[in-house]
Structure formats: C-alpha cells, structure tokens
Short mmCIF file of C-alpha atoms in Angstrom, two decimals:
data_model
loop_
_atom_site.label_atom_id
_atom_site.label_comp_id
_atom_site.label_asym_id
_atom_site.label_seq_id
_atom_site.Cartn_x
_atom_site.Cartn_y
_atom_site.Cartn_z
CA GLY A 1 -0.30 -0.23 -0.10
CA ASN A 2 0.65 4.21 0.12
CA SER A 3 2.67 5.21 2.95
CA VAL A 4 4.55 8.63 3.68
CA THR A 5 7.72 8.98 6.26
CA GLN A 6 8.78 12.33 6.95
CA MET A 7 11.65 13.48 9.78
CA GLU A 8 10.16 13.80 13.29
CA GLY A 9 9.72 17.19 14.73
CA PRO A 10 10.00 19.45 16.62
CA VAL A 11 12.37 21.65 14.14
CA THR A 12 13.75 24.12 16.33
CA LEU A 13 15.65 27.03 13.89
CA SER A 14 16.86 30.70 14.97
CA GLU A 15 14.66 33.13 11.64
CA GLU A 16 16.76 33.09 8.40
CA ALA A 17 17.93 29.81 8.41
CA PHE A 18 17.88 27.07 6.14
CA LEU A 19 15.00 24.60 6.24
CA THR A 20 14.77 20.85 4.60
CA ILE A 21 12.24 18.52 6.13
CA ASN A 22 12.71 14.93 4.05
CA CYS A 23 9.83 12.79 3.16
CA THR A 24 10.06 9.71 1.94
CA TYR A 25 7.37 7.74 0.42
CA THR A 26 6.36 4.04 -1.12
CA ALA A 27 3.10 4.02 -3.76
CA THR A 28 2.37 2.06 -6.94
CA GLY A 29 1.95 4.09 -10.07
CA TYR A 30 3.02 7.47 -10.37
CA PRO A 31 0.45 9.55 -7.68
CA SER A 32 1.37 13.29 -6.65
CA LEU A 33 3.46 14.11 -4.36
CA PHE A 34 1.86 17.11 -2.07
CA TRP A 35 3.28 19.54 1.07
CA TYR A 36 0.44 20.95 3.92
CA VAL A 37 1.13 23.11 6.07
CA GLN A 38 -1.37 23.93 9.36
CA TYR A 39 -1.26 27.11 11.53
CA PRO A 40 -2.15 27.15 14.98
CA GLY A 41 -5.41 27.08 15.39
CA GLU A 42 -6.21 26.59 11.60
CA GLY A 43 -7.56 23.93 8.92
CA LEU A 44 -5.03 22.44 6.90
CA GLN A 45 -3.69 24.63 3.48
CA LEU A 46 -2.19 23.58 0.52
CA LEU A 47 0.91 24.67 -0.22
CA LEU A 48 2.65 23.43 -3.02
CA LYS A 49 2.90 20.40 -5.15
CA ALA A 50 4.28 18.20 -7.93
CA THR A 51 2.48 15.74 -10.25
CA LYS A 52 5.23 13.80 -12.04
CA ALA A 53 8.61 13.06 -11.94
CA ASP A 54 11.53 15.94 -11.01
CA ASP A 55 8.61 18.58 -11.15
CA LYS A 56 9.31 21.53 -8.81
CA GLY A 57 6.56 22.61 -5.97
CA SER A 58 7.06 26.44 -4.97
CA ASN A 59 5.20 28.53 -3.29
CA LYS A 60 5.59 31.68 -0.64
CA GLY A 61 9.57 30.48 -1.11
CA PHE A 62 8.82 26.65 0.06
CA GLU A 63 10.37 24.41 -2.85
CA ALA A 64 10.09 20.65 -3.38
CA THR A 65 10.82 18.09 -6.00
CA TYR A 66 9.35 15.21 -7.45
CA ARG A 67 12.91 12.89 -7.35
CA LYS A 68 11.26 9.24 -8.95
CA GLU A 69 14.60 7.71 -8.08
CA THR A 70 15.10 8.77 -4.69
CA THR A 71 10.69 8.72 -3.95
CA SER A 72 11.55 11.36 -3.05
CA PHE A 73 9.62 14.81 -2.16
CA HIS A 74 12.27 16.89 0.78
CA LEU A 75 10.93 20.54 1.83
CA GLU A 76 13.50 23.29 1.17
CA LYS A 77 13.21 27.54 2.05
CA GLY A 78 16.51 29.39 2.09
CA SER A 79 15.76 31.87 4.95
CA VAL A 80 12.48 30.77 7.16
CA GLN A 81 10.77 33.46 9.10
CA VAL A 82 8.66 33.15 12.87
CA SER A 83 5.44 33.22 10.59
CA ASP A 84 6.47 29.79 9.34
CA SER A 85 6.09 28.30 12.67
CA ALA A 86 4.01 25.74 11.90
CA VAL A 87 3.03 21.63 11.11
CA TYR A 88 4.44 20.39 7.81
CA PHE A 89 2.45 17.15 6.23
CA CYS A 90 4.13 15.54 3.78
CA ALA A 91 0.87 13.49 1.47
CA LEU A 92 0.70 11.50 -1.99
CA ARG A 93 -2.78 10.62 -3.70
CA ASN A 94 -2.80 7.97 -5.72
CA ASN A 95 -3.86 7.36 -9.58
CA ALA A 96 -7.41 7.01 -8.58
CA GLY A 97 -7.29 10.56 -6.83
CA ASN A 98 -9.51 9.04 -4.37
CA MET A 99 -7.49 9.75 -1.27
CA LEU A 100 -4.29 11.69 0.03
CA THR A 101 -1.50 9.22 2.06
CA PHE A 102 -0.35 11.31 4.76
CA GLY A 103 2.81 11.63 6.31
CA GLY A 104 3.50 11.67 10.27
CA GLY A 105 3.98 16.18 9.88
CA THR A 106 6.93 18.48 11.02
CA ARG A 107 6.16 20.67 13.78
CA LEU A 108 8.59 23.70 12.63
CA MET A 109 9.06 26.69 15.58
CA VAL A 110 10.94 29.53 14.67
CA LYS A 111 12.98 31.95 17.25
CA PRO A 112 13.31 35.26 16.30
CA GLY B 1 -19.63 30.17 3.46
CA ALA B 2 -16.41 30.80 2.31
CA GLY B 3 -14.39 27.82 3.22
CA VAL B 4 -15.18 24.22 4.50
CA SER B 5 -16.72 24.92 8.02
CA GLN B 6 -16.81 21.74 10.99
CA SER B 7 -19.13 21.80 14.00
CA PRO B 8 -18.76 21.55 16.79
CA SER B 9 -15.26 22.32 16.97
CA ASN B 10 -14.71 20.34 20.47
CA LYS B 11 -16.90 17.82 21.70
CA VAL B 12 -16.48 16.12 24.77
CA THR B 13 -17.94 12.72 25.88
CA GLU B 14 -18.54 10.03 27.81
CA LYS B 15 -17.79 6.44 27.18
CA GLY B 16 -20.94 4.66 25.57
CA LYS B 17 -21.95 8.14 24.48
CA ASP B 18 -23.33 8.41 20.79
CA VAL B 19 -21.68 11.61 18.54
CA GLU B 20 -22.63 13.30 15.77
CA LEU B 21 -19.91 15.30 13.45
CA ARG B 22 -20.74 17.71 10.34
CA CYS B 23 -18.82 18.79 7.68
CA ASP B 24 -20.34 21.92 5.92
CA PRO B 25 -17.99 21.36 1.62
CA ILE B 26 -17.75 24.51 0.03
CA SER B 27 -20.69 24.97 -2.30
CA GLY B 28 -20.78 23.18 -5.57
CA HIS B 29 -17.49 20.81 -4.36
CA THR B 30 -18.40 17.36 -5.25
CA ALA B 31 -16.07 15.62 -3.35
CA LEU B 32 -16.17 15.61 0.46
CA TYR B 33 -13.63 13.89 2.12
CA TRP B 34 -13.27 12.59 6.47
CA TYR B 35 -9.58 12.21 7.65
CA ARG B 36 -8.49 11.25 11.87
CA GLN B 37 -5.51 12.86 13.45
CA ARG B 38 -4.54 10.82 16.87
CA LEU B 39 -3.15 12.96 18.92
CA GLY B 40 0.93 12.90 17.77
CA GLN B 41 0.08 11.28 14.68
CA GLY B 42 -0.35 11.67 10.57
CA LEU B 43 -3.96 12.16 9.36
CA GLU B 44 -5.52 8.99 9.25
CA PHE B 45 -8.36 8.62 5.95
CA LEU B 46 -11.69 7.49 6.88
CA ILE B 47 -13.81 8.14 4.19
CA TYR B 48 -14.51 9.23 0.85
CA PHE B 49 -17.85 11.14 -0.97
CA GLN B 50 -18.13 11.46 -4.33
CA GLY B 51 -21.93 13.37 -4.83
CA ASN B 52 -24.17 10.91 -1.91
CA SER B 53 -22.60 7.93 -2.34
CA ALA B 54 -19.60 6.36 -0.98
CA PRO B 55 -17.42 4.37 -3.30
CA ASP B 56 -14.42 3.97 -0.28
CA LYS B 57 -15.28 2.99 3.31
CA SER B 58 -11.99 1.21 3.96
CA GLY B 59 -11.01 3.56 6.18
CA LEU B 60 -13.54 3.79 8.58
CA PRO B 61 -12.15 1.97 11.69
CA SER B 62 -15.21 -0.15 12.96
CA ASP B 63 -18.93 0.01 12.63
CA ARG B 64 -19.45 1.81 15.62
CA PHE B 65 -18.18 4.42 12.80
CA SER B 66 -20.38 5.18 10.08
CA ALA B 67 -20.74 8.53 7.56
CA GLU B 68 -24.12 9.91 5.39
CA ARG B 69 -24.75 13.39 2.89
CA THR B 70 -27.44 14.90 1.70
CA GLY B 71 -26.88 15.35 -2.15
CA GLU B 72 -24.00 17.58 -2.28
CA SER B 73 -24.18 19.46 0.33
CA VAL B 74 -23.50 19.06 4.56
CA SER B 75 -22.21 15.25 5.31
CA THR B 76 -22.24 13.32 9.26
CA LEU B 77 -19.22 11.37 10.92
CA THR B 78 -21.70 9.34 13.48
CA ILE B 79 -19.55 7.32 16.12
CA GLN B 80 -21.92 5.22 17.97
CA ARG B 81 -20.54 3.92 21.91
CA THR B 82 -16.82 6.12 21.79
CA GLN B 83 -14.08 4.85 23.35
CA GLN B 84 -11.81 6.17 24.41
CA GLU B 85 -9.38 5.52 21.35
CA ASP B 86 -11.83 7.70 19.37
CA SER B 87 -10.11 10.86 20.54
CA ALA B 88 -8.73 12.85 17.69
CA VAL B 89 -9.10 15.60 15.84
CA TYR B 90 -11.61 15.04 12.88
CA LEU B 91 -10.86 16.64 9.89
CA CYS B 92 -13.25 17.09 6.66
CA ALA B 93 -12.27 18.19 3.12
CA SER B 94 -13.69 19.22 -0.58
CA SER B 95 -12.73 19.96 -3.85
CA LYS B 96 -14.95 20.01 -7.34
CA ARG B 97 -14.28 17.01 -7.53
CA GLN B 98 -12.46 13.71 -7.31
CA GLY B 99 -8.81 13.32 -9.31
CA THR B 100 -5.02 13.72 -8.33
CA ASP B 101 -4.91 17.52 -9.15
CA GLU B 102 -7.60 18.37 -7.30
CA LYS B 103 -7.16 20.63 -5.39
CA LEU B 104 -8.18 19.89 -1.54
CA PHE B 105 -9.85 22.47 0.98
CA PHE B 106 -10.02 21.23 5.02
CA GLY B 107 -12.08 22.31 7.26
CA SER B 108 -10.52 23.78 10.85
CA GLY B 109 -11.64 20.13 12.35
CA THR B 110 -13.42 19.10 15.69
CA GLN B 111 -11.74 18.38 18.70
CA LEU B 112 -13.42 15.04 20.33
CA SER B 113 -11.92 13.78 23.54
CA VAL B 114 -14.10 10.76 25.32
CA LEU B 115 -13.59 10.75 28.83
#
C-alpha cells in the first residue's frame, strides 16, 4: 500500500536559517505529491504540489522537487521566518485520486 | 460560506455515548473527505464521498463509525458507543471533484475528547 514517511519534529530553527524537512514515499504507479501546512488554530492548507517526476512545486519561498529515483519530496526554504512556525505534512495522492495518504507531520518552530 | 465549516469545534463526551460530527463543504464541491488525526500521529483516511455516494469506506475503523451525505451538501460522521481511543481531531475536506490534481480544502476540524 501507499505510505509517506517524514522526519520527526520538532524542528527548531533561528530566523533566516535554511530549512529542510525530509519526506519519502512508497506508492504504486505515479502518484501526485503534496505539502500541506497547518498554522496554529487553523485548518490544513495546501502549500505546494508536484504531479510528475522532476516537477518542482514552489510557494511562499518553499520548494520541493519530485524525485522518482529516490522516492522523495523534501521541503526546503532558504530563509525561514517566525511566521513559518507550523506543522508541515507531506502527502501523496494515488492514481485514482480518491484519497490522500499523509505523513506524520513535522512541527517547525522558528525563533527570532 | 467561503470555506469548509465543521461543527462542533470541540466535543467532550463520555465513553459509550454517541456523537455526530458535521461538515459543510464549499458550495459546488462534489467530493468530500473525512480524516482523523490522533495526537502525535499523522492523518488517517476514513471515508470519501463523490456526491452522496461513498465508493470507498475502507478507512472506517469499525462498525461503530458511519457517515452520510445529503446530495452534494452537508455530511455527518457518526460514532456510536464512543471509546477513549476515538479521541482525535476529525478533519473534513472538500474538492470540486475527485481527481489526482484537485485541490483539497480542509476545515479546522472537530476536537473529540472521550472521557
């Protein structure tokens, strides 16, 4: 079956530090890959997505590249801000498109 | 409304009682999904609806869990004879239609605590 594994948190960084949150997946076929973000007290929001190998999703300074050879979709940001503090979820969607499989979530805490 | 709305936002109940959770999707969204997030764990798929039919019920944890949807509108998730392990945040999401690229919009969830 499908599964998503992401690094455990919390990840604590100082403002302007470089961020990487690792995500690897197991899936049949060619899933679409997503990063969702959950800010404190809010619902999940789509951060970025990639639908095929070598695609790069980007939004709000965050980037992730769909690497089929390593089955990975690592999230990166060059310079984090306090406002980026949230829980980040990596997810994949199977070919039928009927459900998302989520990783366990990684809490990011950015200190001024 | 502008987004997916869930109610109640918090529910505390006693073990053995039934609870009903409600989700109002974005108007016009035909696909609706229910997920569960236990403390410290990832999101767990429960069930999805395309219109008012549920082609995939594989994620429902037990026969105490059921869900229904009226047309392409409100959905209710019912948990009968609640147990402490049912304590979690229950998230609802909707999208215009089912599909790999369709963007999901999530509600803020219902925090269920079973004492």
